[in-house]
Coordinates of C-alpha atoms in Angstrom, one line a residue:
M52 CA 34.3 13.0 -0.8
A53 CA 31.5 14.3 -3.1
D54 CA 28.6 16.7 -3.1
F55 CA 25.1 15.6 -4.3
K56 CA 21.9 17.5 -4.8
I57 CA 18.7 15.5 -4.0
A58 CA 15.2 16.7 -4.8
T59 CA 12.8 15.4 -2.1
I60 CA 9.1 14.9 -2.7
P61 CA 7.4 14.0 0.6
G62 CA 4.0 13.9 -1.1
D63 CA 0.9 12.7 0.8
G64 CA -0.1 10.5 3.7
I65 CA 2.8 8.9 5.5
G66 CA 5.2 10.3 2.8
P67 CA 6.5 13.3 4.8
E68 CA 7.3 11.3 8.0
I69 CA 9.2 8.5 6.2
I70 CA 11.2 11.1 4.2
V71 CA 12.2 12.9 7.4
E72 CA 13.7 9.7 8.8
T73 CA 15.5 8.9 5.5
I74 CA 17.1 12.3 5.3
K75 CA 18.5 11.8 8.8
V76 CA 20.1 8.5 7.6
L77 CA 21.6 10.2 4.5
E78 CA 22.9 13.0 6.6
K79 CA 24.6 10.6 8.9
I80 CA 26.1 8.7 6.0
G81 CA 27.4 12.0 4.7
G82 CA 29.0 12.8 8.0
L83 CA 30.7 9.5 8.4
Y84 CA 32.0 9.1 4.8
G85 CA 32.7 12.7 4.0
H86 CA 29.9 13.5 1.5
T87 CA 27.5 16.4 1.4
F88 CA 23.9 15.9 0.5
A89 CA 21.8 19.0 -0.2
F90 CA 18.1 18.5 -0.2
E91 CA 15.4 20.6 -2.0
E92 CA 11.8 19.8 -1.2
V93 CA 9.2 20.1 -4.0
L94 CA 5.5 19.4 -4.4
A95 CA 3.8 16.5 -6.2
G96 CA 0.6 14.5 -5.7
G97 CA -2.4 15.4 -3.7
I98 CA -0.7 18.2 -1.7
A99 CA 0.3 19.8 -5.0
I100 CA -3.3 19.7 -6.2
D101 CA -4.4 21.4 -2.9
E102 CA -1.7 24.0 -3.0
V103 CA -1.3 24.9 -6.7
G104 CA -4.1 23.1 -8.5
V105 CA -2.1 20.4 -10.5
P106 CA -0.6 17.1 -9.4
L107 CA 2.8 17.8 -10.9
P108 CA 3.9 21.5 -11.0
D109 CA 6.4 22.6 -13.7
V110 CA 8.8 23.8 -11.0
T111 CA 8.9 20.3 -9.5
I112 CA 10.0 18.9 -12.9
E113 CA 12.6 21.7 -13.2
V114 CA 14.1 21.1 -9.8
C115 CA 14.2 17.3 -10.3
K116 CA 16.0 17.7 -13.6
K117 CA 18.7 19.9 -12.0
S118 CA 19.3 17.4 -9.2
D119 CA 21.5 14.3 -9.0
A120 CA 18.6 12.1 -7.9
V121 CA 15.0 12.3 -6.6
L122 CA 13.8 10.8 -3.3
L123 CA 10.0 10.3 -3.2
G124 CA 7.7 9.4 -0.3
A125 CA 4.2 8.6 -1.5
V126 CA 1.4 10.2 -3.4
G127 CA -2.4 9.7 -3.3
G128 CA -5.2 9.2 -0.8
W129 CA -8.9 9.0 -0.4
K130 CA -9.3 12.7 -0.4
W131 CA -8.6 12.9 -4.1
D132 CA -10.3 9.7 -5.3
V133 CA -13.2 11.7 -6.7
L134 CA -11.1 13.6 -9.2
P135 CA -10.9 12.8 -12.9
G136 CA -8.1 10.6 -14.1
D137 CA -5.9 13.3 -15.5
M138 CA -6.1 15.2 -12.2
R139 CA -5.4 12.3 -9.8
P140 CA -2.3 12.5 -7.6
E141 CA -1.0 9.3 -9.3
R142 CA -0.6 11.2 -12.5
A143 CA 2.4 12.9 -10.9
L144 CA 4.2 9.6 -10.9
L145 CA 3.5 9.0 -14.6
G146 CA 4.5 12.5 -15.3
L147 CA 7.8 12.3 -13.4
R148 CA 8.7 9.0 -15.1
G149 CA 8.0 10.4 -18.5
E150 CA 9.7 13.8 -18.0
L151 CA 12.8 12.3 -16.4
E152 CA 12.8 9.4 -18.9
L153 CA 12.9 6.8 -16.2
Y154 CA 12.3 3.7 -18.2
A155 CA 13.9 1.1 -15.9
N156 CA 12.2 0.3 -12.6
L157 CA 14.2 -2.0 -10.3
R158 CA 12.2 -3.6 -7.5
P159 CA 14.0 -6.0 -5.2
A160 CA 12.0 -8.4 -3.2
V161 CA 14.1 -9.7 -0.4
L162 CA 13.0 -11.9 2.5
H163 CA 15.2 -10.9 5.5
D164 CA 16.1 -13.8 7.8
A165 CA 14.7 -12.0 10.8
L166 CA 11.3 -11.8 9.0
K167 CA 10.9 -15.3 7.7
G168 CA 8.1 -15.8 10.3
A169 CA 6.1 -13.0 8.6
C170 CA 6.3 -14.7 5.2
P171 CA 2.8 -15.9 4.2
L172 CA 4.2 -18.9 2.4
R173 CA 4.8 -22.3 3.9
P174 CA 7.8 -22.5 6.2
D175 CA 9.6 -24.9 4.0
I176 CA 9.3 -22.5 1.0
A177 CA 10.3 -19.5 3.1
A178 CA 13.3 -21.4 4.4
G179 CA 14.8 -21.4 1.0
G180 CA 15.0 -17.6 1.0
I181 CA 13.8 -15.0 -1.5
D182 CA 15.9 -12.6 -3.4
I183 CA 14.3 -11.5 -6.6
M184 CA 15.0 -8.4 -8.6
I185 CA 12.1 -7.4 -10.8
V186 CA 13.1 -5.1 -13.7
R187 CA 9.9 -3.4 -15.0
E188 CA 9.7 -1.3 -18.1
L189 CA 8.3 2.0 -16.9
T190 CA 7.6 4.5 -19.7
G191 CA 5.8 2.4 -22.4
G192 CA 3.1 -0.1 -22.7
M193 CA -0.6 0.3 -21.8
Y194 CA 0.0 3.0 -19.1
F195 CA 1.3 5.4 -21.8
G196 CA -0.6 4.1 -24.8
D197 CA -3.5 5.5 -26.7
R198 CA -6.8 5.4 -24.8
G199 CA -10.4 6.6 -25.2
R200 CA -14.1 5.9 -25.1
K201 CA -16.8 5.6 -27.7
Q202 CA -20.4 4.5 -28.1
T203 CA -21.1 1.0 -29.4
P204 CA -24.3 -1.0 -29.9
L205 CA -23.6 -2.5 -26.4
G206 CA -23.2 0.8 -24.8
E207 CA -20.2 3.0 -23.9
A208 CA -16.9 1.2 -24.5
A209 CA -13.3 2.1 -23.4
W210 CA -9.9 1.0 -24.6
D211 CA -6.3 1.2 -23.6
T212 CA -3.5 0.3 -26.1
E213 CA -0.4 -1.8 -25.3
M214 CA 2.4 -0.9 -27.7
Y215 CA 6.2 -1.3 -27.6
A216 CA 8.9 -0.3 -30.0
V217 CA 12.0 -2.3 -30.5
E218 CA 14.3 0.2 -28.9
E219 CA 12.0 0.5 -25.8
V220 CA 12.4 -3.2 -25.3
R221 CA 16.1 -3.3 -26.1
R222 CA 17.1 -0.8 -23.5
I223 CA 15.2 -2.5 -20.7
A224 CA 16.6 -5.8 -21.8
I225 CA 20.1 -4.5 -21.6
T226 CA 19.5 -3.2 -18.1
A227 CA 18.1 -6.6 -17.0
F228 CA 21.0 -8.6 -18.6
E229 CA 23.6 -6.3 -17.0
L230 CA 21.9 -6.7 -13.6
A231 CA 21.8 -10.5 -14.0
R232 CA 25.5 -10.5 -14.8
K233 CA 26.2 -8.9 -11.5
R234 CA 24.0 -11.3 -9.6
K235 CA 23.5 -15.0 -10.3
K236 CA 23.6 -14.9 -14.1
H237 CA 20.0 -16.0 -14.4
L238 CA 17.3 -13.9 -16.2
T239 CA 13.6 -14.8 -16.6
N240 CA 11.6 -12.9 -19.2
V241 CA 7.9 -12.6 -18.4
D242 CA 5.4 -11.8 -21.2
K243 CA 2.2 -13.2 -22.8
A244 CA 3.7 -14.1 -26.2
N245 CA 1.1 -16.9 -26.7
V246 CA -1.7 -14.2 -27.0
L247 CA -0.4 -10.7 -27.4
E248 CA 1.4 -9.3 -30.5
S249 CA 3.2 -6.8 -28.4
S250 CA 4.6 -9.6 -26.3
R251 CA 5.7 -11.5 -29.4
L252 CA 7.8 -8.5 -30.4
W253 CA 9.0 -8.1 -26.8
R254 CA 10.3 -11.7 -26.8
E255 CA 11.9 -11.4 -30.2
V256 CA 14.0 -8.4 -28.9
I257 CA 14.8 -10.2 -25.6
L258 CA 16.2 -13.1 -27.6
D259 CA 18.1 -10.8 -29.9
V260 CA 19.8 -9.0 -27.0
A261 CA 20.5 -12.3 -25.3
K262 CA 23.0 -13.1 -28.1
N263 CA 25.3 -10.5 -26.5
Y264 CA 25.1 -12.2 -23.1
P265 CA 26.1 -15.9 -23.6
D266 CA 27.0 -16.1 -20.0
I267 CA 23.5 -15.4 -18.8
E268 CA 20.9 -18.3 -18.5
L269 CA 17.7 -17.0 -20.0
D270 CA 14.3 -18.5 -19.6
H271 CA 10.7 -17.4 -20.3
L272 CA 7.4 -17.5 -18.4
Y273 CA 4.0 -16.3 -19.4
I274 CA 2.7 -13.8 -16.9
D275 CA 0.0 -16.0 -15.5
N276 CA 2.5 -18.8 -14.9
A277 CA 5.0 -16.4 -13.4
A278 CA 2.4 -15.2 -10.9
M279 CA 2.0 -18.8 -9.8
Q280 CA 5.7 -19.7 -9.8
I281 CA 6.9 -17.0 -7.5
I282 CA 4.5 -18.2 -4.9
R283 CA 5.2 -21.9 -5.5
D284 CA 9.0 -21.7 -5.7
P285 CA 10.4 -18.1 -5.3
G286 CA 13.9 -19.3 -4.6
S287 CA 14.3 -20.4 -8.3
Y288 CA 14.2 -16.8 -9.6
D289 CA 16.8 -14.1 -9.6
V290 CA 16.3 -11.3 -12.1
M291 CA 12.9 -11.0 -13.9
V292 CA 12.2 -8.6 -16.7
T293 CA 8.8 -7.6 -17.9
T294 CA 6.4 -4.9 -19.3
N295 CA 5.0 -2.0 -17.4
M296 CA 1.6 -3.5 -16.6
F297 CA 2.9 -7.0 -15.9
G298 CA 5.7 -5.5 -13.7
D299 CA 3.3 -3.5 -11.7
I300 CA 1.3 -6.5 -10.8
L301 CA 4.2 -9.0 -10.4
S302 CA 6.3 -6.7 -8.2
D303 CA 3.4 -6.1 -5.8
E304 CA 2.8 -9.8 -5.5
A305 CA 6.5 -10.4 -4.9
S306 CA 6.5 -7.8 -2.2
Q307 CA 3.8 -9.6 -0.2
I308 CA 5.7 -12.9 0.0
T309 CA 8.6 -11.1 1.7
G310 CA 6.4 -10.3 4.7
S311 CA 5.4 -6.7 4.2
I312 CA 5.1 -4.2 1.4
G313 CA 6.5 -1.7 3.9
M314 CA 9.9 -3.2 3.6
L315 CA 10.6 -2.9 -0.1
P316 CA 12.4 -0.1 -1.9
S317 CA 12.6 0.7 -5.6
A318 CA 14.7 2.6 -8.1
S319 CA 13.6 4.1 -11.4
L320 CA 16.5 4.9 -13.7
N321 CA 17.2 6.6 -17.0
K322 CA 20.0 5.8 -19.5
D323 CA 22.5 8.1 -17.6
G324 CA 22.0 6.5 -14.2
F325 CA 19.9 9.3 -12.9
G326 CA 17.1 7.9 -10.7
M327 CA 14.0 8.5 -8.7
Y328 CA 13.9 6.4 -5.5
E329 CA 10.8 5.5 -3.6
P330 CA 9.2 2.8 -1.4
I331 CA 6.7 0.7 -3.3
H332 CA 4.0 1.0 -0.6
G333 CA 1.3 3.6 -0.9
S334 CA 0.5 6.7 1.2
A335 CA -1.4 4.8 3.9
P336 CA -3.6 7.8 4.9
D337 CA -5.3 5.7 7.6
I338 CA -2.1 5.9 9.7
A339 CA -0.6 9.1 8.5
G340 CA 0.7 11.4 11.3
Q341 CA 0.3 8.6 14.0
D342 CA 4.0 7.5 14.2
K343 CA 2.9 4.0 12.9
S344 CA 4.5 3.9 9.5
N345 CA 7.5 1.8 8.6
P346 CA 10.4 3.9 7.2
I347 CA 12.6 1.0 6.2
A348 CA 11.5 0.8 2.6
T349 CA 12.3 4.5 2.1
I350 CA 15.6 4.2 3.9
L351 CA 16.5 1.2 1.7
S352 CA 15.5 3.2 -1.3
A353 CA 18.1 5.8 -0.2
A354 CA 20.6 2.9 -0.1
M355 CA 19.7 2.1 -3.7
M356 CA 20.3 5.7 -4.6
L357 CA 23.8 5.6 -3.2
Q358 CA 24.5 2.4 -5.1
Y359 CA 22.9 3.0 -8.5
S360 CA 23.1 6.8 -9.0
F361 CA 26.1 7.8 -6.9
D362 CA 28.3 4.6 -7.0
L363 CA 28.7 4.7 -3.3
D364 CA 28.6 0.9 -2.6
K365 CA 30.2 1.0 0.8
E366 CA 27.8 3.6 2.0
A367 CA 24.8 1.7 0.6
K368 CA 26.0 -1.5 2.4
A369 CA 26.3 0.4 5.7
I370 CA 22.6 1.3 5.5
E371 CA 21.5 -2.2 4.5
S372 CA 23.6 -3.7 7.4
A373 CA 22.1 -1.3 9.9
V374 CA 18.6 -2.3 8.8
T375 CA 19.5 -5.9 9.2
A376 CA 20.9 -5.3 12.6
V377 CA 17.7 -3.5 13.8
L378 CA 15.5 -6.3 12.5
E379 CA 17.7 -8.9 14.2
S380 CA 17.4 -7.0 17.5
G381 CA 13.6 -7.6 17.4
A382 CA 12.4 -4.1 16.8
R383 CA 9.3 -4.0 14.6
T384 CA 6.8 -1.4 13.3
G385 CA 3.2 -2.6 13.3
D386 CA 3.2 -3.9 9.7
I387 CA 5.9 -6.5 10.6
M388 CA 5.0 -7.1 14.2
S389 CA 4.9 -10.6 15.5
D390 CA 4.8 -12.4 18.9
G391 CA 7.9 -11.8 21.0
M392 CA 9.1 -8.8 19.1
R393 CA 9.2 -5.1 20.3
L394 CA 6.7 -2.7 18.8
V395 CA 8.2 0.7 17.8
G396 CA 7.0 3.7 15.9
T397 CA 8.3 5.5 12.9
R398 CA 10.6 7.8 14.7
E399 CA 12.0 5.1 16.9
M400 CA 12.7 2.8 14.0
G401 CA 14.5 5.6 12.3
R402 CA 16.6 6.3 15.4
L403 CA 17.5 2.6 15.7
V404 CA 18.7 2.5 12.2
L405 CA 20.8 5.6 12.7
D406 CA 22.4 4.2 15.8
R407 CA 23.6 1.1 13.9
I408 CA 25.1 2.9 10.9
K409 CA 28.9 2.4 11.1

C-alpha cells in the first residue's frame, strides 16, 4: 500500500474530459490494490491565460514540484493562435519541462492487434506488428536554444540555434540504453551527423556511452532515412533515441502508423524518476465537450505513471490489459472507428475500461 500525490492539469479543449476518465481509472486501481491517489488540479495553457494572464502560473509549478507526478490533458487551441510566441499556451509545456527538468520523453508507438485494420500501412507490413519506443531529448536543442531576428540585405531574417552539451546527450543516452536492455536489446540512434555539428557531437557521445552496454545492439540512422524506414519496415525497430526536434517529428509520424494519434501515451522524466504524463494528441477544440474524444491515450499515460514513477508494474499491466480487452470487444471512439465496430463516446469508453480492470 502506498499514498501518492498527483498534480492534474486538465488544460484546454478535450483535456478536461479525458482527465476525468483517467482519474476514475486511477481511483479504481487504488481501491483494488490498496493505494491512495490524491489529486490537485492546477492551471496551464489557454485556460491559464484567460484566468490569470499567463500560460504557466508560478503556483502551478510549485504544486507540480511538491507532487509525486503530473498528469496533463492537453493545451492550446484556435482561440489563442493570435498571441505572440511567448504567450502561447504551448509555452506552458516548455516551461514545465524546463522547471521540472524533464529531459527524457518516452513515446511508445504500439499497434494493437485489434486495430491492425486502422493502420495506414500495407496489410503485410502491419501484420508484422509495431512496438517502437522513441526516446526524445526534451530540454535542449533548438527548442531551448538562442533565437532572434535581425535585418539583412534580403530583408528580415530569423534564427534558432541547435546546441547540445556532452552531459545533455549522455543522460538521454543512458536512459535509452537502459530501456533497450529491458526490451529487445536493440537501440537505434537517429541524428544528422553527415551535416550538423551538433549531431556529430551527439553521435560521439552515444558511441562513448555504448561502451558500457556491450549487450545492446546499436545502429544509426540519419533522420531523413529514419522517417522513411519506420514506414517501410517498422517491425525492425525497438528503441530509438534522438534530439528534441527530430523526436518531435519522428514520434508523431510513428503515432500515425499505429492507427490513431488518440491511442498513444507519453512520459517525460527527470533523473529522479519524477514524471509528467500526457497523451501525445492535441486539444482537439473542434470536438471538445461533445463526448467524442478518445480517453485511451491519457488512460495509458496513467499506466506509464504507475510503471515509471511509482514502480507499480502489476497495476500498470491491469490498465493495459483492460484497454486491450475493450478494443477486442469492438468498442471504438470515432477516431478509431471502422466497419463492424461499435461507436462509443468518451464517457462510455472510460466506463468500459473501468469495468474490465481486475
